[in-house]
Amino acid sequence: MSNAFNIALTAINAFDKKLSTTANNIVNKNTDGFKKSRAVIEEKETSGVSVFSERVNTPGDIVTIDGIEREASNVSLEEELVGLMTNQSNYEANLKSVKAND
């Protein structure tokens, strides 16, 4: 297999992890106190990319329900949906690279 093929495969795996992280954020949007995560993709020194998750500790909005103040999650659906669209484009581009190499 060529180096370009391997690089594209590592990117596809990274974007899959990024999709899972985004899905987890969206599912927990209405969980009080939930802190979103971000999948960070970095270039490897040898070839390809690696991905790791980091927690975003910015506070959520304070909401009052039945006279009780609570911290909402810090997830923004707008931000997550834009991230999904970007992730889809990146995934498709790397998939085309794999198909072209094949």
mmCIF file of N, CA, C and O in Angstrom:
data_model
loop_
_atom_site.group_PDB
_atom_site.id
_atom_site.type_symbol
_atom_site.label_atom_id
_atom_site.label_comp_id
_atom_site.label_asym_id
_atom_site.label_seq_id
_atom_site.Cartn_x
_atom_site.Cartn_y
_atom_site.Cartn_z
ATOM 1 N N MET A 1 0.835 -1.185 0.000
ATOM 2 C CA MET A 1 0.000 0.000 0.000
ATOM 3 C C MET A 1 0.878 1.246 0.000
ATOM 4 O O MET A 1 1.927 1.270 0.615
ATOM 5 N N SER A 2 0.370 2.251 -0.655
ATOM 6 C CA SER A 2 1.147 3.480 -0.754
ATOM 7 C C SER A 2 1.021 4.316 0.518
ATOM 8 O O SER A 2 0.115 4.137 1.330
ATOM 9 N N ASN A 3 1.942 5.257 0.639
ATOM 10 C CA ASN A 3 1.933 6.164 1.779
ATOM 11 C C ASN A 3 0.675 7.035 1.774
ATOM 12 O O ASN A 3 0.092 7.295 2.818
ATOM 13 N N ALA A 4 0.250 7.496 0.581
ATOM 14 C CA ALA A 4 -0.953 8.330 0.481
ATOM 15 C C ALA A 4 -2.182 7.557 0.957
ATOM 16 O O ALA A 4 -3.071 8.115 1.610
ATOM 17 N N PHE A 5 -2.244 6.284 0.643
ATOM 18 C CA PHE A 5 -3.356 5.432 1.070
ATOM 19 C C PHE A 5 -3.397 5.344 2.596
ATOM 20 O O PHE A 5 -4.451 5.514 3.213
ATOM 21 N N ASN A 6 -2.249 5.104 3.201
ATOM 22 C CA ASN A 6 -2.182 4.995 4.665
ATOM 23 C C ASN A 6 -2.528 6.314 5.347
ATOM 24 O O ASN A 6 -3.200 6.331 6.377
ATOM 25 N N ILE A 7 -2.058 7.410 4.773
ATOM 26 C CA ILE A 7 -2.367 8.720 5.346
ATOM 27 C C ILE A 7 -3.875 8.969 5.309
ATOM 28 O O ILE A 7 -4.477 9.408 6.288
ATOM 29 N N ALA A 8 -4.506 8.661 4.162
ATOM 30 C CA ALA A 8 -5.950 8.852 4.028
ATOM 31 C C ALA A 8 -6.709 7.957 5.006
ATOM 32 O O ALA A 8 -7.710 8.377 5.597
ATOM 33 N N LEU A 9 -6.248 6.734 5.207
ATOM 34 C CA LEU A 9 -6.914 5.835 6.158
ATOM 35 C C LEU A 9 -6.820 6.346 7.589
ATOM 36 O O LEU A 9 -7.795 6.276 8.342
ATOM 37 N N THR A 10 -5.664 6.877 7.973
ATOM 38 C CA THR A 10 -5.558 7.416 9.335
ATOM 39 C C THR A 10 -6.472 8.627 9.493
ATOM 40 O O THR A 10 -7.063 8.820 10.548
ATOM 41 N N ALA A 11 -6.614 9.417 8.438
ATOM 42 C CA ALA A 11 -7.507 10.586 8.493
ATOM 43 C C ALA A 11 -8.963 10.141 8.609
ATOM 44 O O ALA A 11 -9.733 10.717 9.381
ATOM 45 N N ILE A 12 -9.358 9.128 7.858
ATOM 46 C CA ILE A 12 -10.725 8.619 7.932
ATOM 47 C C ILE A 12 -11.024 8.133 9.348
ATOM 48 O O ILE A 12 -12.091 8.412 9.907
ATOM 49 N N ASN A 13 -10.089 7.413 9.947
ATOM 50 C CA ASN A 13 -10.275 6.953 11.326
ATOM 51 C C ASN A 13 -10.372 8.128 12.297
ATOM 52 O O ASN A 13 -11.167 8.103 13.245
ATOM 53 N N ALA A 14 -9.584 9.162 12.064
ATOM 54 C CA ALA A 14 -9.629 10.342 12.926
ATOM 55 C C ALA A 14 -10.973 11.053 12.806
ATOM 56 O O ALA A 14 -11.553 11.473 13.805
ATOM 57 N N PHE A 15 -11.492 11.178 11.583
ATOM 58 C CA PHE A 15 -12.777 11.844 11.402
ATOM 59 C C PHE A 15 -13.926 10.998 11.959
ATOM 60 O O PHE A 15 -14.940 11.532 12.389
ATOM 61 N N ASP A 16 -13.746 9.681 11.987
ATOM 62 C CA ASP A 16 -14.734 8.815 12.632
ATOM 63 C C ASP A 16 -14.764 9.087 14.140
ATOM 64 O O ASP A 16 -15.832 9.201 14.743
ATOM 65 N N LYS A 17 -13.600 9.230 14.745
ATOM 66 C CA LYS A 17 -13.515 9.558 16.177
ATOM 67 C C LYS A 17 -14.123 10.938 16.447
ATOM 68 O O LYS A 17 -14.832 11.142 17.433
ATOM 69 N N LYS A 18 -13.866 11.871 15.537
ATOM 70 C CA LYS A 18 -14.422 13.215 15.688
ATOM 71 C C LYS A 18 -15.948 13.170 15.616
ATOM 72 O O LYS A 18 -16.637 13.853 16.360
ATOM 73 N N LEU A 19 -16.486 12.339 14.728
ATOM 74 C CA LEU A 19 -17.934 12.173 14.614
ATOM 75 C C LEU A 19 -18.520 11.602 15.904
ATOM 76 O O LEU A 19 -19.551 12.070 16.389
ATOM 77 N N SER A 20 -17.853 10.623 16.483
ATOM 78 C CA SER A 20 -18.320 10.029 17.744
ATOM 79 C C SER A 20 -18.325 11.051 18.875
ATOM 80 O O SER A 20 -19.256 11.091 19.690
ATOM 81 N N THR A 21 -17.312 11.889 18.915
ATOM 82 C CA THR A 21 -17.227 12.927 19.945
ATOM 83 C C THR A 21 -18.369 13.927 19.780
ATOM 84 O O THR A 21 -19.021 14.312 20.758
ATOM 85 N N THR A 22 -18.621 14.340 18.543
ATOM 86 C CA THR A 22 -19.711 15.281 18.274
ATOM 87 C C THR A 22 -21.060 14.666 18.638
ATOM 88 O O THR A 22 -21.905 15.333 19.238
ATOM 89 N N ALA A 23 -21.257 13.401 18.289
ATOM 90 C CA ALA A 23 -22.513 12.720 18.622
ATOM 91 C C ALA A 23 -22.728 12.678 20.132
ATOM 92 O O ALA A 23 -23.839 12.920 20.618
ATOM 93 N N ASN A 24 -21.678 12.414 20.883
ATOM 94 C CA ASN A 24 -21.780 12.389 22.342
ATOM 95 C C ASN A 24 -22.153 13.774 22.884
ATOM 96 O O ASN A 24 -22.977 13.886 23.792
ATOM 97 N N ASN A 25 -21.575 14.812 22.311
ATOM 98 C CA ASN A 25 -21.915 16.173 22.736
ATOM 99 C C ASN A 25 -23.388 16.469 22.481
ATOM 100 O O ASN A 25 -24.079 17.023 23.340
ATOM 101 N N ILE A 26 -23.879 16.118 21.306
ATOM 102 C CA ILE A 26 -25.269 16.400 20.951
ATOM 103 C C ILE A 26 -26.230 15.632 21.853
ATOM 104 O O ILE A 26 -27.224 16.181 22.333
ATOM 105 N N VAL A 27 -25.934 14.382 22.108
ATOM 106 C CA VAL A 27 -26.791 13.559 22.967
ATOM 107 C C VAL A 27 -26.894 14.143 24.373
ATOM 108 O O VAL A 27 -27.940 14.077 25.010
ATOM 109 N N ASN A 28 -25.808 14.748 24.848
ATOM 110 C CA ASN A 28 -25.779 15.277 26.214
ATOM 111 C C ASN A 28 -26.073 16.766 26.301
ATOM 112 O O ASN A 28 -25.846 17.383 27.344
ATOM 113 N N LYS A 29 -26.585 17.358 25.250
ATOM 114 C CA LYS A 29 -26.895 18.787 25.204
ATOM 115 C C LYS A 29 -27.771 19.211 26.385
ATOM 116 O O LYS A 29 -27.587 20.262 26.960
ATOM 117 N N ASN A 30 -28.735 18.396 26.758
ATOM 118 C CA ASN A 30 -29.681 18.759 27.825
ATOM 119 C C ASN A 30 -29.322 18.170 29.184
ATOM 120 O O ASN A 30 -30.154 18.138 30.083
ATOM 121 N N THR A 31 -28.099 17.714 29.344
ATOM 122 C CA THR A 31 -27.636 17.184 30.625
ATOM 123 C C THR A 31 -27.009 18.315 31.431
ATOM 124 O O THR A 31 -26.009 18.899 31.007
ATOM 125 N N ASP A 32 -27.603 18.639 32.569
ATOM 126 C CA ASP A 32 -27.083 19.716 33.414
ATOM 127 C C ASP A 32 -25.620 19.476 33.759
ATOM 128 O O ASP A 32 -25.236 18.373 34.146
ATOM 129 N N GLY A 33 -24.817 20.524 33.591
ATOM 130 C CA GLY A 33 -23.419 20.458 33.981
ATOM 131 C C GLY A 33 -22.510 19.701 33.031
ATOM 132 O O GLY A 33 -21.307 19.611 33.274
ATOM 133 N N PHE A 34 -23.050 19.163 31.936
ATOM 134 C CA PHE A 34 -22.217 18.411 30.990
ATOM 135 C C PHE A 34 -21.206 19.338 30.324
ATOM 136 O O PHE A 34 -21.527 20.444 29.924
ATOM 137 N N LYS A 35 -19.973 18.894 30.208
ATOM 138 C CA LYS A 35 -18.921 19.646 29.527
ATOM 139 C C LYS A 35 -18.590 18.934 28.214
ATOM 140 O O LYS A 35 -18.276 17.740 28.206
ATOM 141 N N LYS A 36 -18.674 19.684 27.121
ATOM 142 C CA LYS A 36 -18.425 19.100 25.807
ATOM 143 C C LYS A 36 -16.961 18.706 25.651
ATOM 144 O O LYS A 36 -16.085 19.181 26.380
ATOM 145 N N SER A 37 -16.731 17.831 24.689
ATOM 146 C CA SER A 37 -15.383 17.403 24.330
ATOM 147 C C SER A 37 -15.099 17.822 22.899
ATOM 148 O O SER A 37 -16.023 18.041 22.116
ATOM 149 N N ARG A 38 -13.846 17.918 22.573
ATOM 150 C CA ARG A 38 -13.398 18.220 21.219
ATOM 151 C C ARG A 38 -12.385 17.173 20.812
ATOM 152 O O ARG A 38 -11.485 16.831 21.586
ATOM 153 N N ALA A 39 -12.527 16.668 19.599
ATOM 154 C CA ALA A 39 -11.531 15.768 19.029
ATOM 155 C C ALA A 39 -10.516 16.634 18.289
ATOM 156 O O ALA A 39 -10.873 17.391 17.396
ATOM 157 N N VAL A 40 -9.275 16.544 18.698
ATOM 158 C CA VAL A 40 -8.205 17.338 18.109
ATOM 159 C C VAL A 40 -7.363 16.427 17.218
ATOM 160 O O VAL A 40 -6.878 15.386 17.669
ATOM 161 N N ILE A 41 -7.229 16.822 15.967
ATOM 162 C CA ILE A 41 -6.475 16.032 14.998
ATOM 163 C C ILE A 41 -5.117 16.687 14.787
ATOM 164 O O ILE A 41 -5.031 17.888 14.534
ATOM 165 N N GLU A 42 -4.064 15.868 14.904
ATOM 166 C CA GLU A 42 -2.697 16.366 14.732
ATOM 167 C C GLU A 42 -1.959 15.516 13.713
ATOM 168 O O GLU A 42 -2.194 14.312 13.604
ATOM 169 N N GLU A 43 -1.066 16.163 13.013
ATOM 170 C CA GLU A 43 -0.225 15.459 12.056
ATOM 171 C C GLU A 43 0.824 14.649 12.809
ATOM 172 O O GLU A 43 1.442 15.135 13.759
ATOM 173 N N LYS A 44 1.018 13.385 12.374
ATOM 174 C CA LYS A 44 2.076 12.564 12.960
ATOM 175 C C LYS A 44 3.403 12.938 12.317
ATOM 176 O O LYS A 44 3.441 13.411 11.181
ATOM 177 N N GLU A 45 4.483 12.713 13.039
ATOM 178 C CA GLU A 45 5.793 13.030 12.478
ATOM 179 C C GLU A 45 6.132 12.105 11.313
ATOM 180 O O GLU A 45 6.753 12.529 10.351
ATOM 181 N N THR A 46 5.741 10.854 11.408
ATOM 182 C CA THR A 46 6.064 9.907 10.339
ATOM 183 C C THR A 46 5.138 10.100 9.142
ATOM 184 O O THR A 46 5.573 10.501 8.087
ATOM 185 N N SER A 47 3.871 9.813 9.311
ATOM 186 C CA SER A 47 2.884 10.048 8.256
ATOM 187 C C SER A 47 1.496 9.831 8.833
ATOM 188 O O SER A 47 1.301 9.061 9.761
ATOM 189 N N GLY A 48 0.543 10.526 8.279
ATOM 190 C CA GLY A 48 -0.827 10.387 8.737
ATOM 191 C C GLY A 48 -1.154 11.347 9.856
ATOM 192 O O GLY A 48 -0.438 12.321 10.094
ATOM 193 N N VAL A 49 -2.249 11.053 10.532
ATOM 194 C CA VAL A 49 -2.719 11.912 11.613
ATOM 195 C C VAL A 49 -3.083 11.076 12.823
ATOM 196 O O VAL A 49 -3.332 9.881 12.716
ATOM 197 N N SER A 50 -3.105 11.731 13.969
ATOM 198 C CA SER A 50 -3.590 11.094 15.194
ATOM 199 C C SER A 50 -4.671 11.994 15.770
ATOM 200 O O SER A 50 -4.771 13.170 15.419
ATOM 201 N N VAL A 51 -5.481 11.432 16.639
ATOM 202 C CA VAL A 51 -6.582 12.199 17.220
ATOM 203 C C VAL A 51 -6.642 11.929 18.721
ATOM 204 O O VAL A 51 -6.340 10.826 19.182
ATOM 205 N N PHE A 52 -6.963 12.968 19.471
ATOM 206 C CA PHE A 52 -7.183 12.808 20.903
ATOM 207 C C PHE A 52 -8.333 13.715 21.309
ATOM 208 O O PHE A 52 -8.638 14.698 20.635
ATOM 209 N N SER A 53 -9.000 13.352 22.385
ATOM 210 C CA SER A 53 -10.127 14.144 22.883
ATOM 211 C C SER A 53 -9.685 15.011 24.043
ATOM 212 O O SER A 53 -8.860 14.595 24.855
ATOM 213 N N GLU A 54 -10.249 16.207 24.100
ATOM 214 C CA GLU A 54 -10.007 17.079 25.236
ATOM 215 C C GLU A 54 -11.334 17.668 25.682
ATOM 216 O O GLU A 54 -12.216 17.936 24.873
ATOM 217 N N ARG A 55 -11.475 17.842 26.972
ATOM 218 C CA ARG A 55 -12.686 18.399 27.552
ATOM 219 C C ARG A 55 -12.615 19.922 27.488
ATOM 220 O O ARG A 55 -11.586 20.513 27.750
ATOM 221 N N VAL A 56 -13.729 20.556 27.122
ATOM 222 C CA VAL A 56 -13.827 22.011 27.080
ATOM 223 C C VAL A 56 -14.537 22.442 28.359
ATOM 224 O O VAL A 56 -15.723 22.172 28.536
ATOM 225 N N ASN A 57 -13.821 23.087 29.248
ATOM 226 C CA ASN A 57 -14.352 23.384 30.584
ATOM 227 C C ASN A 57 -15.000 24.749 30.733
ATOM 228 O O ASN A 57 -15.156 25.236 31.848
ATOM 229 N N THR A 58 -15.394 25.375 29.634
ATOM 230 C CA THR A 58 -16.100 26.647 29.762
ATOM 231 C C THR A 58 -17.438 26.384 30.443
ATOM 232 O O THR A 58 -18.069 25.344 30.213
ATOM 233 N N PRO A 59 -17.893 27.297 31.283
ATOM 234 C CA PRO A 59 -19.159 27.056 31.989
ATOM 235 C C PRO A 59 -20.358 27.168 31.049
ATOM 236 O O PRO A 59 -20.324 27.913 30.063
ATOM 237 N N GLY A 60 -21.377 26.419 31.359
ATOM 238 C CA GLY A 60 -22.639 26.539 30.634
ATOM 239 C C GLY A 60 -23.460 27.671 31.230
ATOM 240 O O GLY A 60 -23.100 28.254 32.254
ATOM 241 N N ASP A 61 -24.558 27.983 30.577
ATOM 242 C CA ASP A 61 -25.451 29.024 31.088
ATOM 243 C C ASP A 61 -26.078 28.577 32.405
ATOM 244 O O ASP A 61 -26.309 27.391 32.633
ATOM 245 N N ILE A 62 -26.360 29.540 33.268
ATOM 246 C CA ILE A 62 -27.084 29.254 34.515
ATOM 247 C C ILE A 62 -28.574 29.384 34.206
ATOM 248 O O ILE A 62 -29.024 30.415 33.705
ATOM 249 N N VAL A 63 -29.316 28.332 34.449
ATOM 250 C CA VAL A 63 -30.762 28.333 34.209
ATOM 251 C C VAL A 63 -31.477 28.104 35.528
ATOM 252 O O VAL A 63 -30.965 27.437 36.424
ATOM 253 N N THR A 64 -32.660 28.677 35.647
ATOM 254 C CA THR A 64 -33.460 28.495 36.852
ATOM 255 C C THR A 64 -34.703 27.691 36.493
ATOM 256 O O THR A 64 -35.486 28.079 35.623
ATOM 257 N N ILE A 65 -34.842 26.544 37.125
ATOM 258 C CA ILE A 65 -35.994 25.672 36.904
ATOM 259 C C ILE A 65 -36.630 25.402 38.259
ATOM 260 O O ILE A 65 -35.979 24.902 39.176
ATOM 261 N N ASP A 66 -37.909 25.759 38.377
ATOM 262 C CA ASP A 66 -38.641 25.598 39.640
ATOM 263 C C ASP A 66 -37.911 26.251 40.805
ATOM 264 O O ASP A 66 -37.847 25.698 41.906
ATOM 265 N N GLY A 67 -37.314 27.412 40.561
ATOM 266 C CA GLY A 67 -36.628 28.155 41.612
ATOM 267 C C GLY A 67 -35.244 27.640 41.954
ATOM 268 O O GLY A 67 -34.606 28.140 42.866
ATOM 269 N N ILE A 68 -34.776 26.634 41.235
ATOM 270 C CA ILE A 68 -33.458 26.063 41.508
ATOM 271 C C ILE A 68 -32.519 26.441 40.362
ATOM 272 O O ILE A 68 -32.821 26.197 39.198
ATOM 273 N N GLU A 69 -31.391 27.051 40.713
ATOM 274 C CA GLU A 69 -30.401 27.413 39.694
ATOM 275 C C GLU A 69 -29.523 26.213 39.374
ATOM 276 O O GLU A 69 -29.050 25.514 40.277
ATOM 277 N N ARG A 70 -29.307 26.000 38.066
ATOM 278 C CA ARG A 70 -28.464 24.899 37.606
ATOM 279 C C ARG A 70 -27.592 25.400 36.464
ATOM 280 O O ARG A 70 -27.969 26.311 35.736
ATOM 281 N N GLU A 71 -26.454 24.761 36.323
ATOM 282 C CA GLU A 71 -25.601 25.061 35.180
ATOM 283 C C GLU A 71 -25.984 24.120 34.048
ATOM 284 O O GLU A 71 -25.957 22.897 34.205
ATOM 285 N N ALA A 72 -26.354 24.694 32.910
ATOM 286 C CA ALA A 72 -26.676 23.886 31.735
ATOM 287 C C ALA A 72 -25.371 23.388 31.108
ATOM 288 O O ALA A 72 -24.280 23.781 31.507
ATOM 289 N N SER A 73 -25.502 22.518 30.121
ATOM 290 C CA SER A 73 -24.303 22.065 29.410
ATOM 291 C C SER A 73 -23.719 23.223 28.614
ATOM 292 O O SER A 73 -24.392 24.217 28.351
ATOM 293 N N ASN A 74 -22.485 23.083 28.221
ATOM 294 C CA ASN A 74 -21.846 24.118 27.414
ATOM 295 C C ASN A 74 -21.843 23.759 25.926
ATOM 296 O O ASN A 74 -21.049 24.262 25.150
ATOM 297 N N VAL A 75 -22.762 22.883 25.520
ATOM 298 C CA VAL A 75 -22.857 22.442 24.131
ATOM 299 C C VAL A 75 -23.711 23.420 23.334
ATOM 300 O O VAL A 75 -24.816 23.759 23.731
ATOM 301 N N SER A 76 -23.190 23.852 22.196
ATOM 302 C CA SER A 76 -23.925 24.693 21.266
ATOM 303 C C SER A 76 -24.286 23.835 20.053
ATOM 304 O O SER A 76 -23.392 23.371 19.330
ATOM 305 N N LEU A 77 -25.581 23.616 19.838
ATOM 306 C CA LEU A 77 -25.988 22.788 18.702
ATOM 307 C C LEU A 77 -25.545 23.391 17.373
ATOM 308 O O LEU A 77 -25.162 22.654 16.455
ATOM 309 N N GLU A 78 -25.570 24.711 17.268
ATOM 310 C CA GLU A 78 -25.142 25.364 16.034
ATOM 311 C C GLU A 78 -23.684 25.028 15.729
ATOM 312 O O GLU A 78 -23.324 24.676 14.610
ATOM 313 N N GLU A 79 -22.849 25.135 16.745
ATOM 314 C CA GLU A 79 -21.425 24.831 16.590
ATOM 315 C C GLU A 79 -21.214 23.361 16.231
ATOM 316 O O GLU A 79 -20.393 23.028 15.371
ATOM 317 N N GLU A 80 -21.953 22.486 16.873
ATOM 318 C CA GLU A 80 -21.810 21.054 16.611
ATOM 319 C C GLU A 80 -22.250 20.701 15.188
ATOM 320 O O GLU A 80 -21.612 19.891 14.519
ATOM 321 N N LEU A 81 -23.335 21.330 14.700
ATOM 322 C CA LEU A 81 -23.815 21.037 13.348
ATOM 323 C C LEU A 81 -22.849 21.540 12.275
ATOM 324 O O LEU A 81 -22.628 20.864 11.269
ATOM 325 N N VAL A 82 -22.267 22.697 12.497
ATOM 326 C CA VAL A 82 -21.243 23.190 11.564
ATOM 327 C C VAL A 82 -20.054 22.231 11.556
ATOM 328 O O VAL A 82 -19.512 21.896 10.495
ATOM 329 N N GLY A 83 -19.671 21.765 12.735
ATOM 330 C CA GLY A 83 -18.591 20.788 12.834
ATOM 331 C C GLY A 83 -18.912 19.493 12.093
ATOM 332 O O GLY A 83 -18.032 18.895 11.467
ATOM 333 N N LEU A 84 -20.170 19.063 12.150
ATOM 334 C CA LEU A 84 -20.579 17.857 11.423
ATOM 335 C C LEU A 84 -20.432 18.039 9.913
ATOM 336 O O LEU A 84 -19.970 17.130 9.214
ATOM 337 N N MET A 85 -20.819 19.200 9.416
ATOM 338 C CA MET A 85 -20.710 19.453 7.973
ATOM 339 C C MET A 85 -19.246 19.480 7.531
ATOM 340 O O MET A 85 -18.891 18.911 6.496
ATOM 341 N N THR A 86 -18.406 20.112 8.322
ATOM 342 C CA THR A 86 -16.978 20.147 8.005
ATOM 343 C C THR A 86 -16.387 18.752 8.063
ATOM 344 O O THR A 86 -15.607 18.353 7.194
ATOM 345 N N ASN A 87 -16.760 18.016 9.080
ATOM 346 C CA ASN A 87 -16.266 16.657 9.248
ATOM 347 C C ASN A 87 -16.668 15.779 8.058
ATOM 348 O O ASN A 87 -15.860 14.992 7.553
ATOM 349 N N GLN A 88 -17.902 15.928 7.585
ATOM 350 C CA GLN A 88 -18.377 15.140 6.445
ATOM 351 C C GLN A 88 -17.545 15.448 5.201
ATOM 352 O O GLN A 88 -17.135 14.529 4.488
ATOM 353 N N SER A 89 -17.277 16.717 4.947
ATOM 354 C CA SER A 89 -16.475 17.098 3.779
ATOM 355 C C SER A 89 -15.064 16.530 3.861
ATOM 356 O O SER A 89 -14.535 16.011 2.871
ATOM 357 N N ASN A 90 -14.462 16.600 5.033
ATOM 358 C CA ASN A 90 -13.116 16.057 5.214
ATOM 359 C C ASN A 90 -13.092 14.547 5.051
ATOM 360 O O ASN A 90 -12.176 13.982 4.442
ATOM 361 N N TYR A 91 -14.097 13.883 5.578
ATOM 362 C CA TYR A 91 -14.208 12.429 5.462
ATOM 363 C C TYR A 91 -14.325 12.034 3.989
ATOM 364 O O TYR A 91 -13.625 11.140 3.509
ATOM 365 N N GLU A 92 -15.220 12.721 3.264
ATOM 366 C CA GLU A 92 -15.433 12.412 1.847
ATOM 367 C C GLU A 92 -14.177 12.658 1.024
ATOM 368 O O GLU A 92 -13.866 11.892 0.109
ATOM 369 N N ALA A 93 -13.440 13.725 1.314
ATOM 370 C CA ALA A 93 -12.208 14.023 0.579
ATOM 371 C C ALA A 93 -11.176 12.906 0.760
ATOM 372 O O ALA A 93 -10.533 12.487 -0.206
ATOM 373 N N ASN A 94 -11.053 12.434 1.995
ATOM 374 C CA ASN A 94 -10.092 11.344 2.236
ATOM 375 C C ASN A 94 -10.565 10.029 1.652
ATOM 376 O O ASN A 94 -9.758 9.222 1.202
ATOM 377 N N LEU A 95 -11.870 9.819 1.631
ATOM 378 C CA LEU A 95 -12.408 8.615 0.993
ATOM 379 C C LEU A 95 -12.122 8.632 -0.503
ATOM 380 O O LEU A 95 -11.774 7.595 -1.094
ATOM 381 N N LYS A 96 -12.209 9.797 -1.148
ATOM 382 C CA LYS A 96 -11.873 9.913 -2.567
ATOM 383 C C LYS A 96 -10.400 9.609 -2.794
ATOM 384 O O LYS A 96 -10.050 8.999 -3.807
ATOM 385 N N SER A 97 -9.554 10.007 -1.874
ATOM 386 C CA SER A 97 -8.126 9.694 -1.987
ATOM 387 C C SER A 97 -7.892 8.191 -1.938
ATOM 388 O O SER A 97 -7.084 7.649 -2.698
ATOM 389 N N VAL A 98 -8.606 7.504 -1.047
ATOM 390 C CA VAL A 98 -8.475 6.053 -0.956
ATOM 391 C C VAL A 98 -8.951 5.400 -2.251
ATOM 392 O O VAL A 98 -8.293 4.510 -2.793
ATOM 393 N N LYS A 99 -10.097 5.853 -2.766
ATOM 394 C CA LYS A 99 -10.640 5.282 -4.006
ATOM 395 C C LYS A 99 -9.717 5.543 -5.184
ATOM 396 O O LYS A 99 -9.501 4.673 -6.033
ATOM 397 N N ALA A 100 -9.144 6.747 -5.265
ATOM 398 C CA ALA A 100 -8.232 7.074 -6.354
ATOM 399 C C ALA A 100 -6.977 6.220 -6.279
ATOM 400 O O ALA A 100 -6.444 5.794 -7.309
ATOM 401 N N ASN A 101 -6.506 5.949 -5.067
ATOM 402 C CA ASN A 101 -5.308 5.137 -4.895
ATOM 403 C C ASN A 101 -5.569 3.690 -5.251
ATOM 404 O O ASN A 101 -4.677 3.006 -5.718
ATOM 405 N N ASP A 102 -6.797 3.257 -5.036
ATOM 406 C CA ASP A 102 -7.174 1.875 -5.333
ATOM 407 C C ASP A 102 -7.194 1.683 -6.831
ATOM 408 O O ASP A 102 -6.865 0.716 -7.397
#
